[in-house]
Coordinates of C-alpha atoms in Angstrom, one line a residue:
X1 CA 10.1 -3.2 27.1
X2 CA 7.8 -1.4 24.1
X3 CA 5.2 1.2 25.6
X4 CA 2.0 -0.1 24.9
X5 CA 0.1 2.2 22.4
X6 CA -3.2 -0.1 22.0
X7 CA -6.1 2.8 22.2
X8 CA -9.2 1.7 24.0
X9 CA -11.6 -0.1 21.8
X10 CA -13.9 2.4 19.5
X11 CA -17.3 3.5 21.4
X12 CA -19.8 0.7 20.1
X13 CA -22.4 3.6 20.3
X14 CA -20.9 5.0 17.8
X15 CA -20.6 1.8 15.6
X16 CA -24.4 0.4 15.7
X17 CA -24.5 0.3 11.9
X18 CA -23.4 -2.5 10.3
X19 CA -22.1 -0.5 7.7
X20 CA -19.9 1.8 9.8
X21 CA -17.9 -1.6 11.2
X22 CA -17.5 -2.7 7.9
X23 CA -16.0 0.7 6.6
X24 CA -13.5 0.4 10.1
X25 CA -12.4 -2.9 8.9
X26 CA -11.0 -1.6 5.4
X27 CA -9.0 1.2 7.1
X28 CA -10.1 3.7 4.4
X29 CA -7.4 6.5 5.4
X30 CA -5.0 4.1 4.2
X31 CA -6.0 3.9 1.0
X32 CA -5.0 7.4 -0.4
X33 CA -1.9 5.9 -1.7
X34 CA -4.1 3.5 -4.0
X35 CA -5.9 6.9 -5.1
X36 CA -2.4 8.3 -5.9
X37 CA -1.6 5.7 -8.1
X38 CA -4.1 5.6 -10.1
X39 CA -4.4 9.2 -10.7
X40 CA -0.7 9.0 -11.9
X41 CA -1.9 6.9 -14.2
X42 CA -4.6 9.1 -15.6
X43 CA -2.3 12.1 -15.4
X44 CA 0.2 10.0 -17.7
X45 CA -2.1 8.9 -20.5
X46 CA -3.8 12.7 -21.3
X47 CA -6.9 14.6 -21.5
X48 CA -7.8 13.2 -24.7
X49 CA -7.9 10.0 -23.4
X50 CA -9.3 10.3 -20.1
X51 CA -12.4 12.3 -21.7
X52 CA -13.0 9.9 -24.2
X53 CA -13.2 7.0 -21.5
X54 CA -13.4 8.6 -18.4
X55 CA -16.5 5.5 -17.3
X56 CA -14.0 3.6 -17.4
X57 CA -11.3 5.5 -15.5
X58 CA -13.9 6.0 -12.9
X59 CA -15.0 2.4 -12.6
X60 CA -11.2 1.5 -12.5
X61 CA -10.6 3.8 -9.6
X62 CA -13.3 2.6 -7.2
X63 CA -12.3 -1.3 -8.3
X64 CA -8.9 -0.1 -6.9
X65 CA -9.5 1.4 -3.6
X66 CA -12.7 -2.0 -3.3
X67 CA -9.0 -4.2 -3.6
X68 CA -7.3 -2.1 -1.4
X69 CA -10.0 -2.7 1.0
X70 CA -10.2 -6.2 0.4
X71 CA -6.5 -6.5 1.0
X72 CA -6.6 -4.5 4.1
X73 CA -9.6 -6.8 5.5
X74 CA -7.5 -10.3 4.5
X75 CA -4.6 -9.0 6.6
X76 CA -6.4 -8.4 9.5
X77 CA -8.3 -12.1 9.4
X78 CA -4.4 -13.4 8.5
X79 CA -3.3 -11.5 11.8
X80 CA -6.0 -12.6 13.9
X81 CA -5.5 -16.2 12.7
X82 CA -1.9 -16.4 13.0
X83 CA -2.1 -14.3 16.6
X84 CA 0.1 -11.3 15.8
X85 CA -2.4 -9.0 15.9
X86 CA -3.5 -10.2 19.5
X87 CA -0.1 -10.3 20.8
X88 CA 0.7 -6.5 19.3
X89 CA 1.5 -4.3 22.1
X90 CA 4.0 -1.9 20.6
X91 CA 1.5 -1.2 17.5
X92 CA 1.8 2.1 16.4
X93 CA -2.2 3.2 16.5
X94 CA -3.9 4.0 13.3
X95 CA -0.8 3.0 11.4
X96 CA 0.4 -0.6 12.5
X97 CA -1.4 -3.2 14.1
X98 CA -4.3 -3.5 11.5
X99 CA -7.8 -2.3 12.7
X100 CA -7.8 -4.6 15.2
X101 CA -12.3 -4.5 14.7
X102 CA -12.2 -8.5 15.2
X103 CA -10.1 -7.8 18.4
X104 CA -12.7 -5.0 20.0
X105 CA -15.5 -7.6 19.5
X106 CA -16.6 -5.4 16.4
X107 CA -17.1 -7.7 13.6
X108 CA -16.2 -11.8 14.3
X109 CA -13.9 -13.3 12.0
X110 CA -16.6 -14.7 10.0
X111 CA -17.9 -11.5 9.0
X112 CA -14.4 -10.2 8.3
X113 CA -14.0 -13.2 6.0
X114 CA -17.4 -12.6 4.2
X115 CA -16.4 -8.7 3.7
X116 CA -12.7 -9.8 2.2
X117 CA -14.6 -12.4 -0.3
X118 CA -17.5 -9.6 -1.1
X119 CA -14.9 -6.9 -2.1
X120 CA -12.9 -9.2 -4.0
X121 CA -15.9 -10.5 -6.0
X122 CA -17.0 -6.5 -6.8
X123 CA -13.1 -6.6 -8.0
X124 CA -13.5 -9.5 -10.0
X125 CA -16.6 -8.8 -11.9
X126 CA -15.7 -5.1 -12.5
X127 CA -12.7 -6.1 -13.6
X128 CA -13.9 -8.9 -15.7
X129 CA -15.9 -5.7 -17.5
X130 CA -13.0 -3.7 -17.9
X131 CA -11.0 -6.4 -19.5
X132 CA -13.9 -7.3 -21.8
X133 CA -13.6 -3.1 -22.7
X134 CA -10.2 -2.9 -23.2
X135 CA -7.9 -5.9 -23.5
X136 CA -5.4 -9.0 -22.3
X137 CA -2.6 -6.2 -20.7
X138 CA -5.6 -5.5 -18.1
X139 CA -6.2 -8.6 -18.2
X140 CA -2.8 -9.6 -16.6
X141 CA -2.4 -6.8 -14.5
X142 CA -5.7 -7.4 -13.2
X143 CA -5.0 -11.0 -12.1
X144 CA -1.2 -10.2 -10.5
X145 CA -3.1 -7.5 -8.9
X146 CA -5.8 -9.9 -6.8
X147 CA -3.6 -12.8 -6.7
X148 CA -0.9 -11.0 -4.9
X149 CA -3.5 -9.1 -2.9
X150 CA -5.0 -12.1 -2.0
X151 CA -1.9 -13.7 -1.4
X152 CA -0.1 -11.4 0.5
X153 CA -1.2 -12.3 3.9
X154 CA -3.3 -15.5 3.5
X155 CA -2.5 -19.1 3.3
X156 CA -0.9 -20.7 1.7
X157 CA 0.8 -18.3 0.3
X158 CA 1.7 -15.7 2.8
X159 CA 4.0 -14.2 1.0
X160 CA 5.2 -11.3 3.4
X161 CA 5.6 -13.7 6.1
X162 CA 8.6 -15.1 3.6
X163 CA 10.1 -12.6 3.3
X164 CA 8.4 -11.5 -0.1
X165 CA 6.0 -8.6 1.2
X166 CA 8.4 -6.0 -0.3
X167 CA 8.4 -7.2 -3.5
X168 CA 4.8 -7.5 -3.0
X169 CA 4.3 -4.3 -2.5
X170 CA 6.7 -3.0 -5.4
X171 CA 5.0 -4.9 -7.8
X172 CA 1.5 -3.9 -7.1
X173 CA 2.0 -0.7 -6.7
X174 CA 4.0 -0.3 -10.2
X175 CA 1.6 -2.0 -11.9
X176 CA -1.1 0.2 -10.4
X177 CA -0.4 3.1 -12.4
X178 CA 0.5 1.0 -15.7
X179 CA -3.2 -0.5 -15.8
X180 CA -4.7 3.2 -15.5
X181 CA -2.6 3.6 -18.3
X182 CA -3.8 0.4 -20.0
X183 CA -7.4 1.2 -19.6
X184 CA -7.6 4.6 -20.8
X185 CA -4.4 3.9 -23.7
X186 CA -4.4 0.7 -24.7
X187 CA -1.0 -0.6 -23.6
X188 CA 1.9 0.6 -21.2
X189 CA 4.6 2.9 -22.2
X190 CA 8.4 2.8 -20.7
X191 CA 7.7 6.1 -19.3
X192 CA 5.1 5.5 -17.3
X193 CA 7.1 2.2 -16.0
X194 CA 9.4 4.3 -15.2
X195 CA 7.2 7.5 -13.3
X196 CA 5.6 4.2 -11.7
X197 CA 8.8 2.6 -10.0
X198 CA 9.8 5.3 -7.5
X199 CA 5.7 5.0 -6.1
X200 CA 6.4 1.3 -5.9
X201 CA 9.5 2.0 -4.1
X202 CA 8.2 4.5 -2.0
X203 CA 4.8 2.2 -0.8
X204 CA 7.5 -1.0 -0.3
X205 CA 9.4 1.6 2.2
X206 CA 6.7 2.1 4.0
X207 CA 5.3 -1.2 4.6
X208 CA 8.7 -1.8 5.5
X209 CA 9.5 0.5 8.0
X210 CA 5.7 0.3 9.3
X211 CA 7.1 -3.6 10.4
X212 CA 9.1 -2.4 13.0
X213 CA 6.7 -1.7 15.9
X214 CA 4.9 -5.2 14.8
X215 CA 8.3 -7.1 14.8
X216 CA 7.8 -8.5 18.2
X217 CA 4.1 -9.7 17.7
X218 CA 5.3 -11.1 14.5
X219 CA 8.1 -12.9 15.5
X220 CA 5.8 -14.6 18.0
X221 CA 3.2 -15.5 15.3
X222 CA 6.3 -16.8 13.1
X223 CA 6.0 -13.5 10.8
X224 CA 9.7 -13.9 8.7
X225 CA 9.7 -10.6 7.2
X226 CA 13.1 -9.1 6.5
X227 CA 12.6 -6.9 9.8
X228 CA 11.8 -10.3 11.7
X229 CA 14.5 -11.8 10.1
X230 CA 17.3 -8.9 10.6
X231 CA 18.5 -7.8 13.9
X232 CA 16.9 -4.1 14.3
X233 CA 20.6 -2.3 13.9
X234 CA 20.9 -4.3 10.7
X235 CA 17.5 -4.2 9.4
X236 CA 16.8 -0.5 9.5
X237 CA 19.8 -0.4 6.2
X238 CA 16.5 -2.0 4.8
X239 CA 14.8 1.3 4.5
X240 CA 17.8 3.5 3.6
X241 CA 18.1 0.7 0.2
X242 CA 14.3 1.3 -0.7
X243 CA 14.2 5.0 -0.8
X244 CA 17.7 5.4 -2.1
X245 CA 16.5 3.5 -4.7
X246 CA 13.0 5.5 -5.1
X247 CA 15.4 8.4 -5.4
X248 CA 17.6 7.1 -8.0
X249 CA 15.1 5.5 -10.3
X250 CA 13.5 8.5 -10.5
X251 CA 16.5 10.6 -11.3
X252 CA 17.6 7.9 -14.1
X253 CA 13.9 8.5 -15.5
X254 CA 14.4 11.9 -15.7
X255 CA 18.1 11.6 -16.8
X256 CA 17.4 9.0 -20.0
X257 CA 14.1 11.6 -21.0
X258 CA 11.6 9.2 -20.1
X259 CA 10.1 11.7 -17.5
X260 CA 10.2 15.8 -18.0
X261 CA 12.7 18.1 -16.3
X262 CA 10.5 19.4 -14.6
X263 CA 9.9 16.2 -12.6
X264 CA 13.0 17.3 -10.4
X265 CA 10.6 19.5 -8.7
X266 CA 10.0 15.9 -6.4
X267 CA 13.5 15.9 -4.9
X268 CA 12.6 17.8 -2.0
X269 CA 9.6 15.1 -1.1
X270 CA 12.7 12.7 -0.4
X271 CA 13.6 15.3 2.5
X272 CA 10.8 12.9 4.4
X273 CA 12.0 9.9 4.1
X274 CA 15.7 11.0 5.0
X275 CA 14.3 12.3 7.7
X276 CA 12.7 9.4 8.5
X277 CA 15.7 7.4 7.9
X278 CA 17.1 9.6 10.7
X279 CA 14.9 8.3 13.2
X280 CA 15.0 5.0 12.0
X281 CA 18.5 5.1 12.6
X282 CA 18.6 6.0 15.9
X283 CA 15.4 4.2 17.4
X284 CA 15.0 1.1 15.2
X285 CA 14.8 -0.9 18.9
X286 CA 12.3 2.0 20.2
X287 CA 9.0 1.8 18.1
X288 CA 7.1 4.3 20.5
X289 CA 9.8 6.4 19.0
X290 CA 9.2 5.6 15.6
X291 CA 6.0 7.6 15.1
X292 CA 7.5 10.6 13.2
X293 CA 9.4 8.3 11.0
X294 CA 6.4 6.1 9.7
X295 CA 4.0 9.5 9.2
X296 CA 7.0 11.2 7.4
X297 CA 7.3 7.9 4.9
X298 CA 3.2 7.9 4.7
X299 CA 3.2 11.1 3.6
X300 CA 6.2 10.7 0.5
X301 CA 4.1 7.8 -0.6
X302 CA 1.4 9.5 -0.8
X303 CA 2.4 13.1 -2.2
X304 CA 4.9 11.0 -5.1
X305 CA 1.9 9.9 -7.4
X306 CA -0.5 13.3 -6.9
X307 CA 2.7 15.5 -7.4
X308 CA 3.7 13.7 -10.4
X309 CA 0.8 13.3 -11.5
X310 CA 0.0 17.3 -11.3
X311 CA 3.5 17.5 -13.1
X312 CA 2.1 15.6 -16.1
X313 CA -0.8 17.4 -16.6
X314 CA 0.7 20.6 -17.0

């Protein structure tokens, strides 16, 4: 049987204000990897740019981490709704499990919902201003963005619970950096599709392997991610295929010119996630074991984009 790894519900006393519950819910450590994105993006389109609109940049990077948020928020209703949440005993605590603020009496549901639909509407309008700034590409990234955001976790479109949540991920994640891009330069350029894909890689690999101490408790709330799906033995070759392929695409970038050479300074950050592939081997049925693994993959995902990004700017 899993250890439990639940921690005790947060002191209340520490939590009177409103505004501190509501900060909980959105899980803000988490979204550092949003921040890395869109700094790759700024990195990539220049000074020049970037000083002429850097309103704009700034506006787009709190509109990002505001849908991060949002997204975060939605999951956790989504989990509470569908029971996974509740039933999580093996969760991973702060990394799996969600912030579990509706389960420690924190915030009700209702409020949880009201938060998710507050963020996205910030999103929305900002976005809307954006757009009106600087075109139909933001436009479309924009709306991909919230839709899939939006429908990640909620009904009816659930999409991780069908097995989509990877793709998901990838697909936010690359576009992230491609609508910095757009904002500041007016369209997206092949090379920064292709700095772009390894991050997208690197955040579907960690959701992924971050669905291994929830796999129980999602199974039970009818959860049919790939790690549901998949035996553990088999689904762990899951990970090893996402940031093989984060390694590759970033070496074929760098191979067909589209990044500098330079950019093979990053090789070494996939030391983490082989290492964490390790573990993952070994202990795909033993999520108290897993810890090392999923801190190791949090912290490739998150150094990719600011050490690329630091590589363009030179």
């Amino acid at each position: 049987m899993p250890t439990a790894t639940c921690p005790p519900p947060p002191d209340r006393s520490r939590l009177d204000g409103r505004a501190a519950r509501w900060l909980l819910a959105t899980r803000p450590a988490f979204l550092t990897l949003t921040l890395g994105g869109v700094l790759l993006g700024i990195a990539g389109s220049g000074v020049d740019a970037l000083w002429q609109r850097w309103p704009q940049a700034a506006l787009a990077l709190l509109l990002a981490l505001l849908c991060h948020a949002a997204v975060n928020v939605i999951n956790d209703v989504a989990d509470h709704d569908n029971g996974s949440d509740a039933a999580n005993v093996a969760r991973q605590f702060p990394f799996t499990g969600g912030s579990r603020v509706i389960q420690n009496a924190l915030l009700s549901r209702h409020d949880m919902v009201r938060l998710a639909q507050g963020l996205f509407a910030l999103v929305i309008a900002g976005g809307l201003l954006l757009v009106w700034l600087s075109g139909p590409w933001l436009l479309a990234i924009g709306v991909i963005g919230v839709l899939l955001g939006w429908g990640y976790s909620a009904p009816p479109l659930r999409l991780n619970s069908r097995g989509l949540g990877e793709a998901c991920v990838l697909l936010c994640f690359t576009l992230l950096p491609l609508g910095a891009q757009v904002l500041l330069s007016g369209a997206p350029s092949m090379a920064m599709l292709a700095a772009a894909l390894p991050y997208g890689l690197l955040a579907a690999a960690l959701l992924y392997i971050n669905q291994f101490p929830d796999r129980d408790a999602d199974a039970l709330a009818g959860k049919r991610h790939w790690v549901v799906r998949l035996a553990p033995q088999q689904a762990r070759y899951g990970y090893l295929l996402l940031v093989t392929l984060a390694l590759l695409s970033l070496l074929a970038a760098i191979s067909a010119g589209l990044l500098p050479l330079r950019a093979m300074l990053l090789l070494p950050l996939w030391l983490l996630p082989a290492r964490a592939a390790v573990t993952l081997w070994h202990n795909a049925a033993q999520p108290a074991r897993l810890r090392p693994a999923l801190i190791q993959t949090i912290a490739a995902a998150n150094l990719y984009p600011l050490a690329l990004a630091a590589i363009l700017s030179c």
